[in-house]
Amino acid sequence: MVRVLVHCPLNISRSLEEMLKEFGREMEQKHKVEIEVITQPHRPTEEGLFQMYLKDDRMPELIIGHVNDFADLPAGFLEENFRSLPDRFPMRKELVDAGFTDAKGFFQPFVVIPFAMFYNPNLLEENNIPDSWEDLLQTRWRKQILMPDEYRMVSKIIRTFMQAHYLDRFADFQNNVIHEGAPIDVVNGVDEGRYPLGITNIAFARISRNKNTRLIWPRDGIFCMPQVMVWSKKADDRLLEIGDFLLSKQVQEYLALQTFVPASPEVAIPKILAEHHLHLRWESWEHYLSVIKGAGE
């Protein structure tokens, strides 16, 4: 039995799980290997499956999704237990140029998820919206910025990066934010005029029921989160075909429909991101892992 652990954002997790299960059935017929797709539950009170497998010393053959779990591994654990696969999977030039290639070859990105600021134009005029993430530290936004519950990944990532970049003023950001519900609740809160500003996964932020929301394109770039594939050393080359499937046109077009950045060069970047020059706020894998260390879901 080969185990594949999926830990992705809720809005794509179920669809990816179903696509992977279907592809797994094809692989079973082709390679005579039984594949079990396991999805991390999105409940705050439940132990992360990654941590459970780590504690029990029975890591799955393939892990798909958030890289955050890997930030807290003991020194040398990654190198001892996982496969380095440099240049095995193609990635679009825009992401390569932006530094999303893992030089050590362990993390294989298949999509990058932007996090978006958005506002209600009935409450804020365009010339009065934040121009950067740093602007969110201003006292005029006290209790005016709505974000999902604190335990949700988008909130963890945004808080962690704001603290890393604006450590001396991070308390100001915390004072300005209200955490409430799921991403769709954040969109509804801004759409209905209860809050002027919101921050969440761009797949939610770009759509609202009453169409009373507009995206903000900060001049310092969009915070983002790559989703990766990582193979255990127990995994043989047959399982690399799952990576090829995740980079296939079928999967990549589905991800692009969410306004995510597809890693495959064969699928176009969503138009709204291309029009704003795909300005992702990313420095390096080393920086990302050091910043999110201890902030995994």
PDB file of C-alpha atoms in Angstrom:
ATOM      1  CA  MET A   1       0.000   0.000   0.000  1.00  0.00           C
ATOM      2  CA  VAL A   2       1.346   3.400  -1.066  1.00  0.00           C
ATOM      3  CA  ARG A   3       0.077   6.392   0.919  1.00  0.00           C
ATOM      4  CA  VAL A   4      -0.372   9.905  -0.504  1.00  0.00           C
ATOM      5  CA  LEU A   5      -1.063  12.665   2.047  1.00  0.00           C
ATOM      6  CA  VAL A   6      -2.925  15.730   0.758  1.00  0.00           C
ATOM      7  CA  HIS A   7      -2.877  18.910   2.863  1.00  0.00           C
ATOM      8  CA  CYS A   8      -4.150  21.760   0.688  1.00  0.00           C
ATOM      9  CA  PRO A   9      -6.528  24.704   1.167  1.00  0.00           C
ATOM     10  CA  LEU A  10     -10.104  23.617   1.740  1.00  0.00           C
ATOM     11  CA  ASN A  11     -11.464  25.070  -1.499  1.00  0.00           C
ATOM     12  CA  ILE A  12      -9.274  22.810  -3.657  1.00  0.00           C
ATOM     13  CA  SER A  13      -8.666  19.908  -1.292  1.00  0.00           C
ATOM     14  CA  ARG A  14     -11.776  17.874  -2.136  1.00  0.00           C
ATOM     15  CA  SER A  15     -11.403  18.252  -5.906  1.00  0.00           C
ATOM     16  CA  LEU A  16      -7.711  17.370  -5.815  1.00  0.00           C
ATOM     17  CA  GLU A  17      -8.480  14.373  -3.639  1.00  0.00           C
ATOM     18  CA  GLU A  18     -11.025  13.064  -6.144  1.00  0.00           C
ATOM     19  CA  MET A  19      -8.725  13.654  -9.124  1.00  0.00           C
ATOM     20  CA  LEU A  20      -5.862  11.909  -7.351  1.00  0.00           C
ATOM     21  CA  LYS A  21      -8.034   8.951  -6.417  1.00  0.00           C
ATOM     22  CA  GLU A  22      -9.108   8.538 -10.029  1.00  0.00           C
ATOM     23  CA  PHE A  23      -5.519   8.773 -11.255  1.00  0.00           C
ATOM     24  CA  GLY A  24      -4.498   6.357  -8.504  1.00  0.00           C
ATOM     25  CA  ARG A  25      -6.928   3.776  -9.871  1.00  0.00           C
ATOM     26  CA  GLU A  26      -5.306   4.147 -13.285  1.00  0.00           C
ATOM     27  CA  MET A  27      -1.873   3.681 -11.731  1.00  0.00           C
ATOM     28  CA  GLU A  28      -3.056   0.577  -9.906  1.00  0.00           C
ATOM     29  CA  GLN A  29      -4.079  -0.988 -13.197  1.00  0.00           C
ATOM     30  CA  LYS A  30      -0.864   0.079 -14.889  1.00  0.00           C
ATOM     31  CA  HIS A  31       1.685  -0.688 -12.170  1.00  0.00           C
ATOM     32  CA  LYS A  32      -0.181  -3.112  -9.892  1.00  0.00           C
ATOM     33  CA  VAL A  33       0.422  -0.857  -6.903  1.00  0.00           C
ATOM     34  CA  GLU A  34      -2.381   0.070  -4.499  1.00  0.00           C
ATOM     35  CA  ILE A  35      -2.590   3.781  -3.684  1.00  0.00           C
ATOM     36  CA  GLU A  36      -4.377   5.313  -0.689  1.00  0.00           C
ATOM     37  CA  VAL A  37      -5.102   9.057  -0.808  1.00  0.00           C
ATOM     38  CA  ILE A  38      -5.368  10.546   2.698  1.00  0.00           C
ATOM     39  CA  THR A  39      -6.620  14.105   3.220  1.00  0.00           C
ATOM     40  CA  GLN A  40      -5.790  16.235   6.247  1.00  0.00           C
ATOM     41  CA  PRO A  41      -9.062  17.204   8.027  1.00  0.00           C
ATOM     42  CA  HIS A  42      -9.611  20.956   8.287  1.00  0.00           C
ATOM     43  CA  ARG A  43     -10.502  20.960  11.978  1.00  0.00           C
ATOM     44  CA  PRO A  44      -8.473  23.015  14.488  1.00  0.00           C
ATOM     45  CA  THR A  45      -8.822  20.498  17.296  1.00  0.00           C
ATOM     46  CA  GLU A  46      -7.463  17.574  15.294  1.00  0.00           C
ATOM     47  CA  GLU A  47      -3.782  16.660  15.264  1.00  0.00           C
ATOM     48  CA  GLY A  48      -2.032  17.218  11.935  1.00  0.00           C
ATOM     49  CA  LEU A  49      -1.512  13.956  10.076  1.00  0.00           C
ATOM     50  CA  PHE A  50       2.018  15.003   9.120  1.00  0.00           C
ATOM     51  CA  GLN A  51       2.946  15.397  12.792  1.00  0.00           C
ATOM     52  CA  MET A  52       1.263  12.098  13.640  1.00  0.00           C
ATOM     53  CA  TYR A  53       3.151  10.224  10.918  1.00  0.00           C
ATOM     54  CA  LEU A  54       6.386  11.918  11.972  1.00  0.00           C
ATOM     55  CA  LYS A  55       5.884  10.881  15.582  1.00  0.00           C
ATOM     56  CA  ASP A  56       5.067   7.285  14.554  1.00  0.00           C
ATOM     57  CA  ASP A  57       7.992   7.115  12.087  1.00  0.00           C
ATOM     58  CA  ARG A  58       5.771   6.141   9.176  1.00  0.00           C
ATOM     59  CA  MET A  59       5.890   8.991   6.697  1.00  0.00           C
ATOM     60  CA  PRO A  60       3.738   8.601   3.535  1.00  0.00           C
ATOM     61  CA  GLU A  61       5.474   7.945   0.220  1.00  0.00           C
ATOM     62  CA  LEU A  62       4.218  11.272  -1.168  1.00  0.00           C
ATOM     63  CA  ILE A  63       3.135  14.491   0.551  1.00  0.00           C
ATOM     64  CA  ILE A  64       1.179  17.081  -1.430  1.00  0.00           C
ATOM     65  CA  GLY A  65       0.304  20.631  -0.384  1.00  0.00           C
ATOM     66  CA  HIS A  66       1.499  22.957   2.378  1.00  0.00           C
ATOM     67  CA  VAL A  67       5.260  23.108   2.870  1.00  0.00           C
ATOM     68  CA  ASN A  68       4.799  24.532   6.368  1.00  0.00           C
ATOM     69  CA  ASP A  69       5.005  21.127   8.042  1.00  0.00           C
ATOM     70  CA  PHE A  70       8.575  20.731   6.810  1.00  0.00           C
ATOM     71  CA  ALA A  71       9.800  23.930   8.476  1.00  0.00           C
ATOM     72  CA  ASP A  72       9.965  22.327  11.934  1.00  0.00           C
ATOM     73  CA  LEU A  73      11.758  19.109  11.002  1.00  0.00           C
ATOM     74  CA  PRO A  74      14.951  18.250  12.914  1.00  0.00           C
ATOM     75  CA  ALA A  75      18.238  19.123  11.187  1.00  0.00           C
ATOM     76  CA  GLY A  76      19.098  16.597   8.506  1.00  0.00           C
ATOM     77  CA  PHE A  77      15.695  14.856   8.595  1.00  0.00           C
ATOM     78  CA  LEU A  78      14.671  16.109   5.153  1.00  0.00           C
ATOM     79  CA  GLU A  79      17.900  14.930   3.531  1.00  0.00           C
ATOM     80  CA  GLU A  80      17.777  11.542   5.275  1.00  0.00           C
ATOM     81  CA  ASN A  81      14.163  10.713   4.484  1.00  0.00           C
ATOM     82  CA  PHE A  82      13.092  12.453   1.277  1.00  0.00           C
ATOM     83  CA  ARG A  83      14.128  12.361  -2.367  1.00  0.00           C
ATOM     84  CA  SER A  84      15.953  15.214  -4.041  1.00  0.00           C
ATOM     85  CA  LEU A  85      14.631  15.574  -7.609  1.00  0.00           C
ATOM     86  CA  PRO A  86      16.237  18.665  -9.173  1.00  0.00           C
ATOM     87  CA  ASP A  87      15.026  19.450 -12.697  1.00  0.00           C
ATOM     88  CA  ARG A  88      12.593  16.497 -12.733  1.00  0.00           C
ATOM     89  CA  PHE A  89       9.445  18.631 -13.017  1.00  0.00           C
ATOM     90  CA  PRO A  90       9.142  21.686 -15.288  1.00  0.00           C
ATOM     91  CA  MET A  91       8.127  25.039 -13.854  1.00  0.00           C
ATOM     92  CA  ARG A  92       7.084  28.161 -15.707  1.00  0.00           C
ATOM     93  CA  LYS A  93       9.768  30.793 -16.313  1.00  0.00           C
ATOM     94  CA  GLU A  94       7.977  33.466 -14.279  1.00  0.00           C
ATOM     95  CA  LEU A  95       8.165  31.319 -11.143  1.00  0.00           C
ATOM     96  CA  VAL A  96      11.723  30.212 -11.852  1.00  0.00           C
ATOM     97  CA  ASP A  97      12.796  33.841 -12.263  1.00  0.00           C
ATOM     98  CA  ALA A  98      10.990  34.744  -9.028  1.00  0.00           C
ATOM     99  CA  GLY A  99      13.017  32.139  -7.105  1.00  0.00           C
ATOM    100  CA  PHE A 100      10.491  29.332  -6.606  1.00  0.00           C
ATOM    101  CA  THR A 101      12.966  26.625  -7.635  1.00  0.00           C
ATOM    102  CA  ASP A 102      14.197  24.689  -4.618  1.00  0.00           C
ATOM    103  CA  ALA A 103      17.941  24.454  -5.186  1.00  0.00           C
ATOM    104  CA  LYS A 104      18.097  21.351  -2.977  1.00  0.00           C
ATOM    105  CA  GLY A 105      15.467  19.626  -5.104  1.00  0.00           C
ATOM    106  CA  PHE A 106      13.126  18.455  -2.314  1.00  0.00           C
ATOM    107  CA  PHE A 107      10.166  20.795  -2.840  1.00  0.00           C
ATOM    108  CA  GLN A 108       8.458  20.564  -6.233  1.00  0.00           C
ATOM    109  CA  PRO A 109       5.906  23.403  -6.600  1.00  0.00           C
ATOM    110  CA  PHE A 110       2.800  22.614  -8.631  1.00  0.00           C
ATOM    111  CA  VAL A 111       0.900  25.850  -7.906  1.00  0.00           C
ATOM    112  CA  VAL A 112       1.346  29.145  -6.023  1.00  0.00           C
ATOM    113  CA  ILE A 113      -1.594  30.573  -4.073  1.00  0.00           C
ATOM    114  CA  PRO A 114      -1.782  34.379  -3.759  1.00  0.00           C
ATOM    115  CA  PHE A 115      -3.386  36.016  -0.717  1.00  0.00           C
ATOM    116  CA  ALA A 116      -5.335  39.146  -1.521  1.00  0.00           C
ATOM    117  CA  MET A 117      -6.344  42.358   0.174  1.00  0.00           C
ATOM    118  CA  PHE A 118      -9.741  43.630  -0.953  1.00  0.00           C
ATOM    119  CA  TYR A 119     -12.125  46.457  -0.037  1.00  0.00           C
ATOM    120  CA  ASN A 120     -15.697  47.659  -0.244  1.00  0.00           C
ATOM    121  CA  PRO A 121     -15.861  50.641  -2.665  1.00  0.00           C
ATOM    122  CA  ASN A 122     -19.038  51.865  -0.944  1.00  0.00           C
ATOM    123  CA  LEU A 123     -16.988  52.435   2.210  1.00  0.00           C
ATOM    124  CA  LEU A 124     -13.618  53.447   0.763  1.00  0.00           C
ATOM    125  CA  GLU A 125     -12.779  55.571  -2.228  1.00  0.00           C
ATOM    126  CA  GLU A 126     -10.046  54.224  -4.496  1.00  0.00           C
ATOM    127  CA  ASN A 127      -7.622  56.999  -3.492  1.00  0.00           C
ATOM    128  CA  ASN A 128      -8.043  56.050   0.165  1.00  0.00           C
ATOM    129  CA  ILE A 129      -7.249  52.316   0.038  1.00  0.00           C
ATOM    130  CA  PRO A 130      -3.984  50.834   1.373  1.00  0.00           C
ATOM    131  CA  ASP A 131      -1.126  51.080  -1.110  1.00  0.00           C
ATOM    132  CA  SER A 132       1.075  48.474   0.590  1.00  0.00           C
ATOM    133  CA  TRP A 133       1.062  45.861   3.341  1.00  0.00           C
ATOM    134  CA  GLU A 134       2.852  48.380   5.542  1.00  0.00           C
ATOM    135  CA  ASP A 135      -0.140  50.695   5.214  1.00  0.00           C
ATOM    136  CA  LEU A 136      -2.172  48.129   7.168  1.00  0.00           C
ATOM    137  CA  LEU A 137      -0.218  49.161  10.277  1.00  0.00           C
ATOM    138  CA  GLN A 138      -1.842  52.611  10.326  1.00  0.00           C
ATOM    139  CA  THR A 139      -4.131  53.411  13.250  1.00  0.00           C
ATOM    140  CA  ARG A 140      -6.980  54.412  10.896  1.00  0.00           C
ATOM    141  CA  TRP A 141      -7.527  50.681  10.261  1.00  0.00           C
ATOM    142  CA  ARG A 142      -8.089  49.865  13.959  1.00  0.00           C
ATOM    143  CA  LYS A 143     -10.517  46.887  14.047  1.00  0.00           C
ATOM    144  CA  GLN A 144     -11.287  47.528  10.364  1.00  0.00           C
ATOM    145  CA  ILE A 145      -9.500  44.585   8.689  1.00  0.00           C
ATOM    146  CA  LEU A 146     -11.368  41.282   8.557  1.00  0.00           C
ATOM    147  CA  MET A 147      -9.502  37.965   8.273  1.00  0.00           C
ATOM    148  CA  PRO A 148     -10.474  34.300   8.728  1.00  0.00           C
ATOM    149  CA  ASP A 149     -10.218  32.498  12.074  1.00  0.00           C
ATOM    150  CA  GLU A 150      -6.741  32.576  13.581  1.00  0.00           C
ATOM    151  CA  TYR A 151      -6.175  28.840  13.090  1.00  0.00           C
ATOM    152  CA  ARG A 152      -6.767  28.962   9.315  1.00  0.00           C
ATOM    153  CA  MET A 153      -3.690  28.820   7.103  1.00  0.00           C
ATOM    154  CA  VAL A 154      -4.192  32.155   5.355  1.00  0.00           C
ATOM    155  CA  SER A 155      -4.334  33.960   8.707  1.00  0.00           C
ATOM    156  CA  LYS A 156      -1.288  32.110  10.012  1.00  0.00           C
ATOM    157  CA  ILE A 157       0.734  32.975   6.922  1.00  0.00           C
ATOM    158  CA  ILE A 158      -0.287  36.645   6.825  1.00  0.00           C
ATOM    159  CA  ARG A 159       0.326  37.175  10.550  1.00  0.00           C
ATOM    160  CA  THR A 160       3.657  35.393  10.387  1.00  0.00           C
ATOM    161  CA  PHE A 161       4.897  37.400   7.428  1.00  0.00           C
ATOM    162  CA  MET A 162       3.656  40.704   8.816  1.00  0.00           C
ATOM    163  CA  GLN A 163       5.495  39.954  12.062  1.00  0.00           C
ATOM    164  CA  ALA A 164       8.668  39.029  10.172  1.00  0.00           C
ATOM    165  CA  HIS A 165       8.642  42.173   8.040  1.00  0.00           C
ATOM    166  CA  TYR A 166       7.314  44.660  10.611  1.00  0.00           C
ATOM    167  CA  LEU A 167       8.393  43.212  13.945  1.00  0.00           C
ATOM    168  CA  ASP A 168       8.555  46.536  15.790  1.00  0.00           C
ATOM    169  CA  ARG A 169       5.021  47.459  14.716  1.00  0.00           C
ATOM    170  CA  PHE A 170       3.376  44.054  14.567  1.00  0.00           C
ATOM    171  CA  ALA A 171       1.194  44.889  17.566  1.00  0.00           C
ATOM    172  CA  ASP A 172      -0.365  47.654  15.455  1.00  0.00           C
ATOM    173  CA  PHE A 173      -1.358  45.105  12.826  1.00  0.00           C
ATOM    174  CA  GLN A 174      -2.846  42.792  15.459  1.00  0.00           C
ATOM    175  CA  ASN A 175      -4.884  45.695  16.845  1.00  0.00           C
ATOM    176  CA  ASN A 176      -6.244  46.424  13.388  1.00  0.00           C
ATOM    177  CA  VAL A 177      -7.444  42.883  12.608  1.00  0.00           C
ATOM    178  CA  ILE A 178     -10.636  41.037  13.459  1.00  0.00           C
ATOM    179  CA  HIS A 179     -10.657  37.238  12.945  1.00  0.00           C
ATOM    180  CA  GLU A 180     -14.052  35.824  12.068  1.00  0.00           C
ATOM    181  CA  GLY A 181     -15.079  32.581  10.384  1.00  0.00           C
ATOM    182  CA  ALA A 182     -14.057  30.978   7.120  1.00  0.00           C
ATOM    183  CA  PRO A 183     -12.745  32.801   4.024  1.00  0.00           C
ATOM    184  CA  ILE A 184     -16.255  33.101   2.575  1.00  0.00           C
ATOM    185  CA  ASP A 185     -17.412  34.755   5.815  1.00  0.00           C
ATOM    186  CA  VAL A 186     -14.643  37.331   5.397  1.00  0.00           C
ATOM    187  CA  VAL A 187     -15.783  38.072   1.849  1.00  0.00           C
ATOM    188  CA  ASN A 188     -19.393  38.408   2.991  1.00  0.00           C
ATOM    189  CA  GLY A 189     -18.382  40.709   5.844  1.00  0.00           C
ATOM    190  CA  VAL A 190     -16.736  43.156   3.442  1.00  0.00           C
ATOM    191  CA  ASP A 191     -19.348  42.667   0.708  1.00  0.00           C
ATOM    192  CA  GLU A 192     -22.157  43.497   3.136  1.00  0.00           C
ATOM    193  CA  GLY A 193     -20.368  46.634   4.366  1.00  0.00           C
ATOM    194  CA  ARG A 194     -19.611  45.459   7.914  1.00  0.00           C
ATOM    195  CA  TYR A 195     -15.875  45.973   7.325  1.00  0.00           C
ATOM    196  CA  PRO A 196     -14.051  48.120   4.745  1.00  0.00           C
ATOM    197  CA  LEU A 197     -11.098  45.750   4.261  1.00  0.00           C
ATOM    198  CA  GLY A 198     -10.523  42.008   4.096  1.00  0.00           C
ATOM    199  CA  ILE A 199      -7.657  39.582   3.511  1.00  0.00           C
ATOM    200  CA  THR A 200      -8.020  36.006   2.308  1.00  0.00           C
ATOM    201  CA  ASN A 201      -7.172  33.464  -0.381  1.00  0.00           C
ATOM    202  CA  ILE A 202      -7.599  35.172  -3.770  1.00  0.00           C
ATOM    203  CA  ALA A 203     -10.002  32.470  -4.975  1.00  0.00           C
ATOM    204  CA  PHE A 204     -12.530  33.838  -2.478  1.00  0.00           C
ATOM    205  CA  ALA A 205     -11.489  37.492  -2.538  1.00  0.00           C
ATOM    206  CA  ARG A 206     -12.162  37.957  -6.262  1.00  0.00           C
ATOM    207  CA  ILE A 207     -15.869  37.044  -6.046  1.00  0.00           C
ATOM    208  CA  SER A 208     -18.676  38.408  -3.870  1.00  0.00           C
ATOM    209  CA  ARG A 209     -22.436  37.889  -3.807  1.00  0.00           C
ATOM    210  CA  ASN A 210     -23.404  41.576  -4.041  1.00  0.00           C
ATOM    211  CA  LYS A 211     -20.331  42.551  -6.090  1.00  0.00           C
ATOM    212  CA  ASN A 212     -19.348  45.139  -3.474  1.00  0.00           C
ATOM    213  CA  THR A 213     -15.684  44.119  -3.324  1.00  0.00           C
ATOM    214  CA  ARG A 214     -12.574  45.116  -5.273  1.00  0.00           C
ATOM    215  CA  LEU A 215      -9.088  43.612  -5.162  1.00  0.00           C
ATOM    216  CA  ILE A 216      -6.122  45.674  -3.964  1.00  0.00           C
ATOM    217  CA  TRP A 217      -2.769  45.306  -5.733  1.00  0.00           C
ATOM    218  CA  PRO A 218      -0.125  46.439  -3.200  1.00  0.00           C
ATOM    219  CA  ARG A 219       3.013  47.988  -4.672  1.00  0.00           C
ATOM    220  CA  ASP A 220       5.172  45.734  -2.479  1.00  0.00           C
ATOM    221  CA  GLY A 221       3.681  42.569  -3.977  1.00  0.00           C
ATOM    222  CA  ILE A 222       1.216  39.872  -2.958  1.00  0.00           C
ATOM    223  CA  PHE A 223       2.017  37.496  -0.126  1.00  0.00           C
ATOM    224  CA  CYS A 224       1.675  33.950  -1.354  1.00  0.00           C
ATOM    225  CA  MET A 225       2.010  30.290  -0.457  1.00  0.00           C
ATOM    226  CA  PRO A 226       3.413  27.592  -2.783  1.00  0.00           C
ATOM    227  CA  GLN A 227       1.905  24.125  -2.810  1.00  0.00           C
ATOM    228  CA  VAL A 228       4.484  21.398  -3.264  1.00  0.00           C
ATOM    229  CA  MET A 229       5.069  17.704  -3.903  1.00  0.00           C
ATOM    230  CA  VAL A 230       7.635  15.900  -1.726  1.00  0.00           C
ATOM    231  CA  TRP A 231       8.545  12.234  -2.199  1.00  0.00           C
ATOM    232  CA  SER A 232       9.836   9.939   0.527  1.00  0.00           C
ATOM    233  CA  LYS A 233      12.921   7.842  -0.196  1.00  0.00           C
ATOM    234  CA  LYS A 234      10.551   4.870   0.077  1.00  0.00           C
ATOM    235  CA  ALA A 235       8.829   6.054  -3.124  1.00  0.00           C
ATOM    236  CA  ASP A 236      10.081   4.546  -6.377  1.00  0.00           C
ATOM    237  CA  ASP A 237      10.053   6.193  -9.796  1.00  0.00           C
ATOM    238  CA  ARG A 238       6.579   4.930 -10.624  1.00  0.00           C
ATOM    239  CA  LEU A 239       5.107   7.373  -8.121  1.00  0.00           C
ATOM    240  CA  LEU A 240       6.708  10.306  -9.913  1.00  0.00           C
ATOM    241  CA  GLU A 241       3.902   9.922 -12.441  1.00  0.00           C
ATOM    242  CA  ILE A 242       1.602  11.479  -9.835  1.00  0.00           C
ATOM    243  CA  GLY A 243       3.729  14.615 -10.109  1.00  0.00           C
ATOM    244  CA  ASP A 244       3.347  14.557 -13.884  1.00  0.00           C
ATOM    245  CA  PHE A 245      -0.409  14.280 -13.371  1.00  0.00           C
ATOM    246  CA  LEU A 246      -0.514  17.272 -11.000  1.00  0.00           C
ATOM    247  CA  LEU A 247       1.335  19.286 -13.650  1.00  0.00           C
ATOM    248  CA  SER A 248      -0.980  18.057 -16.400  1.00  0.00           C
ATOM    249  CA  LYS A 249      -3.254  20.424 -18.287  1.00  0.00           C
ATOM    250  CA  GLN A 250      -6.329  18.962 -16.576  1.00  0.00           C
ATOM    251  CA  VAL A 251      -5.158  19.774 -13.054  1.00  0.00           C
ATOM    252  CA  GLN A 252      -3.307  22.984 -13.859  1.00  0.00           C
ATOM    253  CA  GLU A 253      -6.278  24.517 -15.669  1.00  0.00           C
ATOM    254  CA  TYR A 254      -8.479  23.710 -12.678  1.00  0.00           C
ATOM    255  CA  LEU A 255      -5.999  25.482 -10.388  1.00  0.00           C
ATOM    256  CA  ALA A 256      -5.764  28.474 -12.723  1.00  0.00           C
ATOM    257  CA  LEU A 257      -9.564  28.820 -12.560  1.00  0.00           C
ATOM    258  CA  GLN A 258      -9.116  29.539  -8.843  1.00  0.00           C
ATOM    259  CA  THR A 259      -6.852  32.504  -9.806  1.00  0.00           C
ATOM    260  CA  PHE A 260      -3.845  30.543  -8.569  1.00  0.00           C
ATOM    261  CA  VAL A 261      -0.537  30.582 -10.441  1.00  0.00           C
ATOM    262  CA  PRO A 262      -0.103  27.287 -12.331  1.00  0.00           C
ATOM    263  CA  ALA A 263       3.441  25.925 -12.226  1.00  0.00           C
ATOM    264  CA  SER A 264       3.174  24.306 -15.643  1.00  0.00           C
ATOM    265  CA  PRO A 265       4.416  26.490 -18.512  1.00  0.00           C
ATOM    266  CA  GLU A 266       1.702  24.925 -20.698  1.00  0.00           C
ATOM    267  CA  VAL A 267      -1.161  26.655 -18.860  1.00  0.00           C
ATOM    268  CA  ALA A 268      -1.639  30.428 -18.963  1.00  0.00           C
ATOM    269  CA  ILE A 269      -1.395  32.602 -15.884  1.00  0.00           C
ATOM    270  CA  PRO A 270      -4.872  33.908 -14.947  1.00  0.00           C
ATOM    271  CA  LYS A 271      -5.527  37.124 -16.830  1.00  0.00           C
ATOM    272  CA  ILE A 272      -6.125  39.279 -13.754  1.00  0.00           C
ATOM    273  CA  LEU A 273      -2.724  38.281 -12.328  1.00  0.00           C
ATOM    274  CA  ALA A 274      -0.943  38.755 -15.648  1.00  0.00           C
ATOM    275  CA  GLU A 275      -2.455  42.231 -16.011  1.00  0.00           C
ATOM    276  CA  HIS A 276      -0.903  43.168 -12.667  1.00  0.00           C
ATOM    277  CA  HIS A 277       2.504  41.723 -13.641  1.00  0.00           C
ATOM    278  CA  LEU A 278       2.306  38.710 -11.286  1.00  0.00           C
ATOM    279  CA  HIS A 279       4.021  40.676  -8.522  1.00  0.00           C
ATOM    280  CA  LEU A 280       4.384  37.966  -5.872  1.00  0.00           C
ATOM    281  CA  ARG A 281       6.142  38.779  -2.609  1.00  0.00           C
ATOM    282  CA  TRP A 282       8.710  35.995  -2.402  1.00  0.00           C
ATOM    283  CA  GLU A 283      12.385  36.035  -1.427  1.00  0.00           C
ATOM    284  CA  SER A 284      13.681  32.457  -1.267  1.00  0.00           C
ATOM    285  CA  TRP A 285      12.905  29.018   0.111  1.00  0.00           C
ATOM    286  CA  GLU A 286      15.325  29.594   2.974  1.00  0.00           C
ATOM    287  CA  HIS A 287      13.556  32.821   3.917  1.00  0.00           C
ATOM    288  CA  TYR A 288      10.084  31.290   3.603  1.00  0.00           C
ATOM    289  CA  LEU A 289      10.899  28.286   5.778  1.00  0.00           C
ATOM    290  CA  SER A 290      12.630  30.392   8.400  1.00  0.00           C
ATOM    291  CA  VAL A 291       9.680  32.780   8.595  1.00  0.00           C
ATOM    292  CA  ILE A 292       6.985  30.109   8.913  1.00  0.00           C
ATOM    293  CA  LYS A 293       8.971  27.913  11.300  1.00  0.00           C
ATOM    294  CA  GLY A 294       6.623  27.071  14.139  1.00  0.00           C
ATOM    295  CA  ALA A 295       3.578  28.411  12.314  1.00  0.00           C
ATOM    296  CA  GLY A 296       2.388  25.178  10.623  1.00  0.00           C
ATOM    297  CA  GLU A 297      -1.285  24.225  10.647  1.00  0.00           C
TER     298      GLU A 297
END
